[in-house]
Amino acid sequence: MTNTGGGGPRPRGTWRREGAITATAFALCLLGGVVQDDGSTLSPPSAAAYFVAVVSCAVIPVRHRVPLAAMAVTTASGVLAPFLGLLLSPLIAAPAVITAYSYSLTARTERRAASAVALISVALLVASTPLFGALSWKDASRVGAVAAFPLVAGVLGHSAQNRRAYLAAVEERARRAEESRDSEARRRVAEERVRIARELHDLVAHQITLANAQATVAAHLFDTRPEQTRKSLKELVATTSDALDDLRATVGLLRQSGDSAAPAEPAPGLSRLSTLLESFRRAGLDVSVHQEGTARPLPPGVDLTAYRIVQEALTNVTKHAATGSARVRLAWHRDRVTISVADDGGGARTAPNTSTGSSASAVPDRPPGYGLIGMRERATAVGGHLSAGRRPEGGFLVSTQLPLPPAKDTTRMTDGATTTEGRMADGVTGYGRTGDGQAGDTP
């Protein structure tokens, strides 16, 4: 049996609806008990009519709790009507029709509902067919209506059940879609937060590291070389001013409610590598550049990634390495570019932090940063790979391989590819080959 009613108290509206259905069924059943086949005047209901109406309608309120039992009682009452001298008409069969609809609405399987409803129709058909005498057209229409009404009720109940299942499925899909949208929104927010944090880290760490180095130089030369101190302080002012401008522009972009109508400044790339290296040289870091192969333009995302990795690697050299020099190497291959930044610093670095993948500072109370984490995330985001660690000969090495788009005109290179070492000459971008420069040349 299917029990869909539950054991808890029903709402007041449910009891009102059940009361109205039961009263209507009782009135129809009682009216059917006074109908005569010969068309005589209606007389008051007999005791048999009251008996059939009361018994068959008494189980209607519990048809949701015990549907099969309610259906059996209403069907038995209808079958019993002819034996009590009543005319079995569709009116007397109204309680059976109601229970057939309710059972079809809540049945677990379609086959079970069809079998039960067909059994009701057969029982009422047999009970309403006259056993003796000829079957007139009037009797045939009555018998057909008595047998057909439960079948129609069963079809309607099954249709209503399918509609409820369809609406429930639609609501479930809508709920899952809403949850999926919420999850996707949270994922995108998390990714955007990481991206913003990475950009701010690269921006602030670079500028503040340069400012710290310039302030250190100024403090060290304050008494002995006042002119050099004044120059370092001027560079410190320029560095902090640039940092404030960059932060102001970044915060302005984050505070915009919509797309900006004004064109944004192009993202930095290897074309600005010479400017980047010059900023480190002004802070006291001697940077040399070594290129191999033929440089090619990079996609915007890869170009920005290459620039940020060089920037962060040199920033880490300035902060952590006990050396005043670093080497940047760019190797251009057919399908990738390899960028490495190395220093030969001494023991200023501690062992690499295994939890973050970065090297801790020599300062014992400085927490580990997120520089190497950000560089790895950037390289992975564009389909590249980054590795970092101590060099066997001393110092630290950051190396990354970034993918290159297929070259339109591929130039066959000889085994002995021409390489150029030294600092980049003034005005030469990071895309071209470097020329031999003197010590102290602007990259």
Coordinates of C-alpha atoms in Angstrom, one line a residue:
M1 CA 0.0 0.0 0.0
T2 CA 1.0 3.5 -0.6
N3 CA 0.9 5.7 2.4
T4 CA 1.3 9.4 1.6
G5 CA -0.6 11.0 4.3
G6 CA 1.9 10.8 7.1
G7 CA 1.1 10.6 10.8
G8 CA 1.3 14.3 11.6
P9 CA -1.7 16.7 12.1
R10 CA -3.1 18.1 8.8
P11 CA -3.5 21.8 8.1
R12 CA -6.9 23.3 8.6
G13 CA -7.2 23.9 4.9
T14 CA -6.7 20.2 4.2
W15 CA -9.5 19.2 6.6
R16 CA -11.8 21.7 5.0
R17 CA -11.1 20.4 1.5
E18 CA -11.6 16.8 2.7
G19 CA -14.8 17.7 4.3
A20 CA -16.1 19.3 1.2
I21 CA -15.2 16.3 -1.0
T22 CA -16.8 13.9 1.5
A23 CA -20.0 16.0 1.7
T24 CA -20.3 16.2 -2.0
A25 CA -19.7 12.4 -2.4
F26 CA -22.3 11.7 0.3
A27 CA -24.9 13.9 -1.4
L28 CA -24.3 12.3 -4.8
C29 CA -24.4 8.8 -3.4
L30 CA -27.6 9.5 -1.5
L31 CA -29.1 11.1 -4.6
G32 CA -28.2 8.0 -6.5
G33 CA -30.0 5.9 -3.9
V34 CA -33.4 7.5 -4.6
V35 CA -33.1 7.2 -8.5
Q36 CA -35.4 4.6 -9.9
D37 CA -35.1 2.9 -13.2
D38 CA -38.7 3.3 -14.2
G39 CA -38.5 7.2 -13.9
S40 CA -41.0 7.4 -11.0
T41 CA -41.1 10.4 -8.7
L42 CA -38.2 10.7 -6.3
S43 CA -39.0 9.5 -2.8
P44 CA -37.1 10.0 0.4
P45 CA -33.9 8.0 0.7
S46 CA -34.3 4.5 2.1
A47 CA -32.3 3.0 4.9
A48 CA -30.3 1.0 2.4
A49 CA -29.4 4.3 0.5
Y50 CA -28.2 5.9 3.8
F51 CA -26.3 2.7 4.6
V52 CA -24.4 2.6 1.3
A53 CA -23.8 6.4 1.3
V54 CA -22.5 6.4 4.9
V55 CA -20.2 3.3 4.5
S56 CA -18.7 4.4 1.2
C57 CA -18.2 8.0 2.2
A58 CA -16.8 7.3 5.6
V59 CA -13.5 6.1 4.2
I60 CA -13.0 9.0 1.8
P61 CA -11.1 11.2 4.4
V62 CA -8.5 8.4 4.9
R63 CA -8.0 7.4 1.3
H64 CA -4.5 9.0 1.3
R65 CA -3.4 7.0 4.3
V66 CA -4.9 3.6 3.3
P67 CA -5.7 4.0 -0.4
L68 CA -6.3 0.3 -1.3
A69 CA -8.5 -0.3 1.7
A70 CA -10.6 2.8 1.0
M71 CA -10.9 1.8 -2.7
A72 CA -12.0 -1.7 -1.6
V73 CA -14.7 -0.4 0.7
T74 CA -16.1 2.0 -1.8
T75 CA -16.1 -0.6 -4.5
A76 CA -17.8 -3.2 -2.2
S77 CA -20.5 -0.6 -1.3
G78 CA -21.2 0.0 -5.0
V79 CA -21.4 -3.8 -5.7
L80 CA -23.7 -4.3 -2.7
A81 CA -26.1 -1.6 -3.9
P82 CA -28.1 -3.8 -6.4
F83 CA -28.5 -6.5 -3.7
L84 CA -30.1 -3.9 -1.4
G85 CA -32.7 -2.9 -4.0
L86 CA -30.8 0.2 -5.2
L87 CA -30.1 1.1 -8.8
L88 CA -26.3 1.1 -9.4
S89 CA -25.7 4.3 -11.2
P90 CA -22.7 6.6 -11.6
L91 CA -24.0 8.7 -8.7
I92 CA -23.8 5.7 -6.3
A93 CA -20.3 4.9 -7.7
A94 CA -19.0 8.5 -7.0
P95 CA -17.1 7.4 -3.9
A96 CA -15.4 4.6 -5.8
V97 CA -14.5 7.1 -8.6
I98 CA -12.9 9.5 -6.0
T99 CA -10.8 6.7 -4.4
A100 CA -9.7 5.5 -7.9
Y101 CA -8.5 8.9 -8.7
S102 CA -6.6 9.3 -5.4
Y103 CA -5.0 5.9 -5.8
S104 CA -3.8 6.6 -9.3
L105 CA -2.4 9.9 -8.1
T106 CA -0.3 8.3 -5.4
A107 CA 0.4 4.8 -6.8
R108 CA 4.1 3.8 -6.9
T109 CA 3.9 2.1 -10.3
E110 CA 1.7 2.6 -13.3
R111 CA 1.0 -1.1 -13.6
R112 CA -0.3 -1.3 -10.0
A113 CA -2.6 1.7 -10.5
A114 CA -4.0 0.3 -13.8
S115 CA -4.6 -3.1 -12.3
A116 CA -6.5 -1.7 -9.3
V117 CA -8.6 0.7 -11.4
A118 CA -9.4 -2.0 -14.0
L119 CA -10.5 -4.3 -11.1
I120 CA -12.9 -1.6 -9.9
S121 CA -14.4 -1.1 -13.3
V122 CA -14.9 -4.8 -13.9
A123 CA -16.6 -5.3 -10.5
L124 CA -18.9 -2.4 -11.0
L125 CA -19.6 -3.5 -14.6
V126 CA -20.6 -7.0 -13.4
A127 CA -22.7 -5.6 -10.5
S128 CA -24.6 -3.1 -12.7
T129 CA -25.4 -5.6 -15.5
P130 CA -29.0 -7.0 -15.1
L131 CA -28.9 -10.8 -14.6
F132 CA -32.3 -11.4 -15.9
G133 CA -34.2 -9.8 -18.8
A134 CA -33.1 -8.1 -21.9
L135 CA -30.5 -5.3 -21.7
S136 CA -32.1 -2.1 -23.0
W137 CA -30.2 0.9 -24.5
K138 CA -30.9 2.8 -21.3
D139 CA -29.4 0.0 -19.2
A140 CA -26.4 -0.3 -21.5
S141 CA -25.6 3.5 -21.3
R142 CA -25.9 3.3 -17.5
V143 CA -23.7 0.2 -17.3
G144 CA -21.1 1.8 -19.6
A145 CA -21.0 5.0 -17.6
V146 CA -20.6 3.1 -14.3
A147 CA -17.7 1.1 -15.7
A148 CA -16.1 4.0 -17.6
F149 CA -16.1 6.6 -14.8
P150 CA -13.4 4.8 -12.6
L151 CA -11.3 4.3 -15.7
V152 CA -11.5 8.0 -16.6
A153 CA -10.7 8.9 -13.0
G154 CA -7.6 6.6 -13.1
V155 CA -6.3 8.3 -16.3
L156 CA -6.8 11.7 -14.8
G157 CA -5.1 10.7 -11.6
H158 CA -2.1 9.3 -13.5
S159 CA -1.9 12.4 -15.6
A160 CA -1.9 14.6 -12.5
Q161 CA 0.8 12.4 -11.0
N162 CA 3.0 12.8 -14.1
R163 CA 2.5 16.5 -14.0
R164 CA 3.5 16.7 -10.4
A165 CA 6.6 14.6 -11.1
Y166 CA 7.4 16.9 -14.0
L167 CA 7.0 20.1 -11.9
A168 CA 9.1 18.5 -9.1
A169 CA 11.8 17.6 -11.7
V170 CA 11.8 21.2 -13.0
E171 CA 12.0 22.6 -9.6
E172 CA 14.9 20.3 -8.7
R173 CA 16.8 21.3 -11.9
A174 CA 16.2 24.9 -11.1
R175 CA 17.5 24.4 -7.6
R176 CA 20.6 22.6 -8.9
A177 CA 21.1 25.2 -11.5
E178 CA 20.9 27.9 -8.8
E179 CA 23.4 26.1 -6.7
S180 CA 25.7 25.6 -9.7
R181 CA 25.5 29.3 -10.4
D182 CA 26.3 30.2 -6.8
S183 CA 29.2 27.7 -6.8
E184 CA 30.5 29.1 -10.1
A185 CA 30.1 32.7 -8.8
R186 CA 32.0 31.8 -5.6
R187 CA 34.7 30.1 -7.7
R188 CA 35.1 33.1 -10.0
V189 CA 35.2 35.5 -7.0
A190 CA 38.0 33.3 -5.4
E191 CA 40.0 33.3 -8.6
E192 CA 39.6 37.0 -9.0
R193 CA 40.7 37.6 -5.4
V194 CA 43.8 35.5 -6.1
R195 CA 44.5 37.4 -9.3
I196 CA 44.2 40.8 -7.6
A197 CA 46.3 39.6 -4.6
R198 CA 49.0 38.4 -7.1
E199 CA 49.0 41.7 -9.0
L200 CA 49.1 43.8 -5.8
H201 CA 51.9 41.6 -4.4
D202 CA 54.0 42.0 -7.5
L203 CA 53.4 45.7 -7.7
V204 CA 53.9 46.5 -4.0
A205 CA 56.8 44.1 -3.4
H206 CA 58.8 45.5 -6.3
Q207 CA 58.3 49.2 -5.4
I208 CA 58.8 48.7 -1.7
T209 CA 61.9 46.6 -2.1
L210 CA 63.5 49.2 -4.3
A211 CA 62.5 51.9 -1.8
N212 CA 64.0 49.9 1.0
A213 CA 67.2 49.4 -0.8
Q214 CA 67.5 53.1 -1.7
A215 CA 66.8 54.1 1.9
T216 CA 69.4 51.6 3.1
V217 CA 72.0 53.1 0.7
A218 CA 71.1 56.6 1.8
A219 CA 71.5 55.7 5.5
H220 CA 74.8 54.0 4.9
L221 CA 76.3 57.0 3.0
F222 CA 74.7 59.7 5.0
D223 CA 77.9 60.8 6.9
T224 CA 80.6 59.9 4.3
R225 CA 79.0 60.8 0.9
P226 CA 76.2 63.4 1.3
E227 CA 75.9 63.9 -2.5
Q228 CA 75.3 60.2 -3.1
T229 CA 72.9 60.3 -0.2
R230 CA 71.0 63.1 -1.8
K231 CA 70.8 61.2 -5.0
S232 CA 69.5 58.1 -3.3
L233 CA 66.9 60.1 -1.5
K234 CA 65.7 61.6 -4.8
E235 CA 65.5 58.2 -6.3
L236 CA 63.6 57.1 -3.2
V237 CA 61.1 59.9 -3.7
A238 CA 60.6 58.9 -7.3
T239 CA 60.2 55.3 -6.4
T240 CA 57.6 55.9 -3.7
S241 CA 55.8 58.3 -6.0
D242 CA 55.6 55.7 -8.7
A243 CA 54.3 53.2 -6.2
L244 CA 51.6 55.5 -5.1
D245 CA 50.6 56.2 -8.7
D246 CA 50.4 52.5 -9.4
L247 CA 48.4 51.8 -6.3
R248 CA 46.0 54.7 -7.0
A249 CA 45.4 53.3 -10.6
T250 CA 44.9 49.8 -9.3
V251 CA 42.4 50.9 -6.6
G252 CA 40.7 53.1 -9.1
L253 CA 40.1 50.1 -11.4
L254 CA 38.8 48.0 -8.5
R255 CA 36.3 50.7 -7.5
Q256 CA 34.8 51.1 -10.9
S257 CA 31.2 49.9 -11.1
G258 CA 31.3 49.3 -14.9
D259 CA 33.6 49.2 -17.8
S260 CA 35.8 52.2 -18.1
A261 CA 35.3 54.5 -21.1
A262 CA 38.9 55.7 -21.1
P263 CA 41.5 53.3 -22.5
A264 CA 43.6 51.6 -19.8
E265 CA 47.4 51.6 -19.8
P266 CA 48.8 48.6 -21.6
A267 CA 49.9 45.7 -19.4
P268 CA 53.7 45.6 -19.0
G269 CA 55.7 43.0 -21.0
L270 CA 59.2 42.2 -22.1
S271 CA 59.2 45.4 -24.2
R272 CA 59.6 47.2 -20.8
L273 CA 62.3 44.9 -19.5
S274 CA 65.0 47.5 -19.9
T275 CA 63.1 50.0 -17.7
L276 CA 62.6 47.3 -15.1
L277 CA 66.2 46.4 -15.0
E278 CA 67.3 50.0 -14.8
S279 CA 65.1 50.4 -11.7
F280 CA 67.0 47.6 -10.0
R281 CA 70.3 49.0 -11.1
R282 CA 69.4 52.3 -9.4
A283 CA 68.7 50.4 -6.2
G284 CA 72.3 49.0 -6.4
L285 CA 71.7 45.6 -8.0
D286 CA 74.0 44.8 -10.9
V287 CA 71.9 43.0 -13.5
S288 CA 73.2 41.4 -16.7
V289 CA 71.2 40.0 -19.5
H290 CA 71.9 37.0 -21.7
Q291 CA 69.8 36.0 -24.7
E292 CA 69.8 33.0 -27.0
G293 CA 67.9 32.5 -30.2
T294 CA 65.6 34.9 -32.1
A295 CA 63.1 36.8 -30.0
R296 CA 59.4 36.7 -31.1
P297 CA 56.4 38.7 -29.9
L298 CA 54.5 37.0 -27.1
P299 CA 50.7 36.8 -26.5
P300 CA 49.6 39.5 -24.0
G301 CA 49.0 36.9 -21.2
V302 CA 52.4 35.2 -21.7
D303 CA 54.1 38.6 -22.1
L304 CA 52.8 39.9 -18.8
T305 CA 53.7 36.6 -17.1
A306 CA 57.3 36.8 -18.3
Y307 CA 57.6 40.4 -17.1
R308 CA 56.1 39.6 -13.7
I309 CA 58.3 36.6 -13.2
V310 CA 61.5 38.5 -13.9
Q311 CA 60.3 41.4 -11.7
E312 CA 59.5 39.1 -8.8
A313 CA 62.7 37.0 -9.1
L314 CA 64.9 40.2 -9.1
T315 CA 62.9 41.5 -6.2
N316 CA 63.6 38.4 -4.2
V317 CA 67.3 38.8 -5.1
T318 CA 67.3 42.3 -3.8
K319 CA 65.5 41.3 -0.6
H320 CA 67.1 38.0 0.3
A321 CA 70.4 37.3 -1.5
A322 CA 73.7 38.4 0.0
T323 CA 75.0 39.6 -3.4
G324 CA 74.9 42.7 -5.5
S325 CA 74.5 41.0 -8.9
A326 CA 72.1 38.9 -10.8
R327 CA 71.8 37.3 -14.2
V328 CA 68.8 37.2 -16.5
R329 CA 68.8 34.6 -19.3
L330 CA 66.2 34.4 -22.1
A331 CA 66.4 31.4 -24.4
W332 CA 64.0 31.5 -27.4
H333 CA 63.1 28.1 -28.9
R334 CA 60.6 27.1 -31.6
D335 CA 57.7 26.4 -29.2
R336 CA 58.8 28.0 -25.9
V337 CA 60.8 30.6 -24.2
T338 CA 62.9 29.8 -21.2
I339 CA 63.5 32.6 -18.7
S340 CA 65.9 32.2 -15.8
V341 CA 67.1 34.5 -13.1
A342 CA 70.1 33.5 -11.0
D343 CA 72.3 35.0 -8.3
D344 CA 75.4 33.8 -6.6
G345 CA 74.4 35.0 -3.2
G346 CA 76.0 33.6 -0.1
G347 CA 74.4 32.4 3.1
A348 CA 71.8 35.1 3.5
R349 CA 69.0 32.8 2.5
T350 CA 67.7 30.2 4.8
A351 CA 66.4 26.8 3.6
P352 CA 63.4 27.0 1.3
N353 CA 60.1 27.1 3.0
T354 CA 58.4 23.8 2.1
S355 CA 55.0 25.0 3.0
T356 CA 55.0 27.9 0.6
G357 CA 57.7 26.9 -1.9
S358 CA 59.6 30.2 -1.3
S359 CA 62.8 31.0 0.4
A360 CA 62.6 32.6 3.7
S361 CA 64.4 35.7 4.5
A362 CA 67.5 35.9 6.6
V363 CA 65.6 38.1 9.0
P364 CA 64.3 35.6 11.6
D365 CA 61.0 37.4 12.4
R366 CA 59.9 38.0 8.8
P367 CA 57.1 35.7 7.7
P368 CA 57.5 33.8 4.5
G369 CA 56.1 35.5 1.4
Y370 CA 54.0 34.5 -1.6
G371 CA 56.4 35.4 -4.3
L372 CA 57.2 32.0 -5.6
I373 CA 53.6 30.9 -5.2
G374 CA 52.5 33.8 -7.4
M375 CA 55.1 33.0 -10.0
R376 CA 54.1 29.4 -10.2
E377 CA 50.5 30.3 -10.5
R378 CA 51.2 32.8 -13.3
A379 CA 53.3 30.2 -15.2
T380 CA 50.7 27.5 -14.8
A381 CA 47.9 29.8 -15.9
V382 CA 49.4 30.3 -19.3
G383 CA 50.4 26.6 -19.7
G384 CA 54.0 27.0 -18.6
H385 CA 56.2 25.6 -15.8
L386 CA 58.3 27.2 -13.1
S387 CA 61.0 25.7 -10.9
A388 CA 63.1 27.4 -8.2
G389 CA 65.8 26.3 -5.8
R390 CA 69.4 26.5 -4.7
R391 CA 72.2 26.2 -7.2
P392 CA 74.9 23.5 -6.5
E393 CA 77.5 26.2 -7.1
G394 CA 75.8 28.6 -4.7
G395 CA 73.0 31.1 -5.0
F396 CA 69.5 30.7 -6.1
L397 CA 67.9 30.0 -9.5
V398 CA 64.4 30.7 -10.7
S399 CA 63.6 29.2 -14.1
T400 CA 60.4 29.1 -16.1
Q401 CA 59.3 27.8 -19.5
L402 CA 56.5 29.6 -21.2
P403 CA 54.8 28.4 -24.4
L404 CA 55.2 30.3 -27.7
P405 CA 52.7 30.6 -30.6
P406 CA 53.8 28.9 -33.8
A407 CA 56.1 31.1 -35.8
K408 CA 54.7 32.3 -39.2
D409 CA 58.1 32.3 -40.8
T410 CA 60.4 29.7 -39.2
T411 CA 64.1 30.4 -39.6
R412 CA 66.3 27.4 -39.5
M413 CA 69.0 27.9 -36.8
T414 CA 72.4 26.4 -36.9
D415 CA 73.7 24.2 -34.1
G416 CA 75.9 27.0 -32.8
A417 CA 73.2 29.6 -32.2
T418 CA 74.6 33.1 -31.8
T419 CA 74.4 34.3 -28.2
T420 CA 74.9 37.7 -26.8
E421 CA 75.9 38.5 -23.3
G422 CA 76.0 41.6 -21.3
R423 CA 73.7 44.5 -20.4
M424 CA 71.2 45.7 -22.9
A425 CA 72.1 48.9 -24.7
D426 CA 70.1 52.1 -24.2
G427 CA 66.7 52.1 -26.0
V428 CA 66.8 48.4 -26.9
T429 CA 63.6 46.5 -25.9
G430 CA 63.5 43.1 -24.4
Y431 CA 62.4 41.6 -27.7
G432 CA 65.6 42.3 -29.7
R433 CA 69.1 41.0 -29.4
T434 CA 71.2 42.7 -26.9
G435 CA 74.4 44.5 -27.8
D436 CA 77.6 44.5 -26.0
G437 CA 77.4 47.2 -23.3
Q438 CA 79.8 48.7 -20.9
A439 CA 79.4 48.3 -17.2
G440 CA 76.8 50.7 -16.0
D441 CA 75.0 51.0 -19.3
T442 CA 71.2 51.4 -19.2
P443 CA 69.5 48.2 -20.2

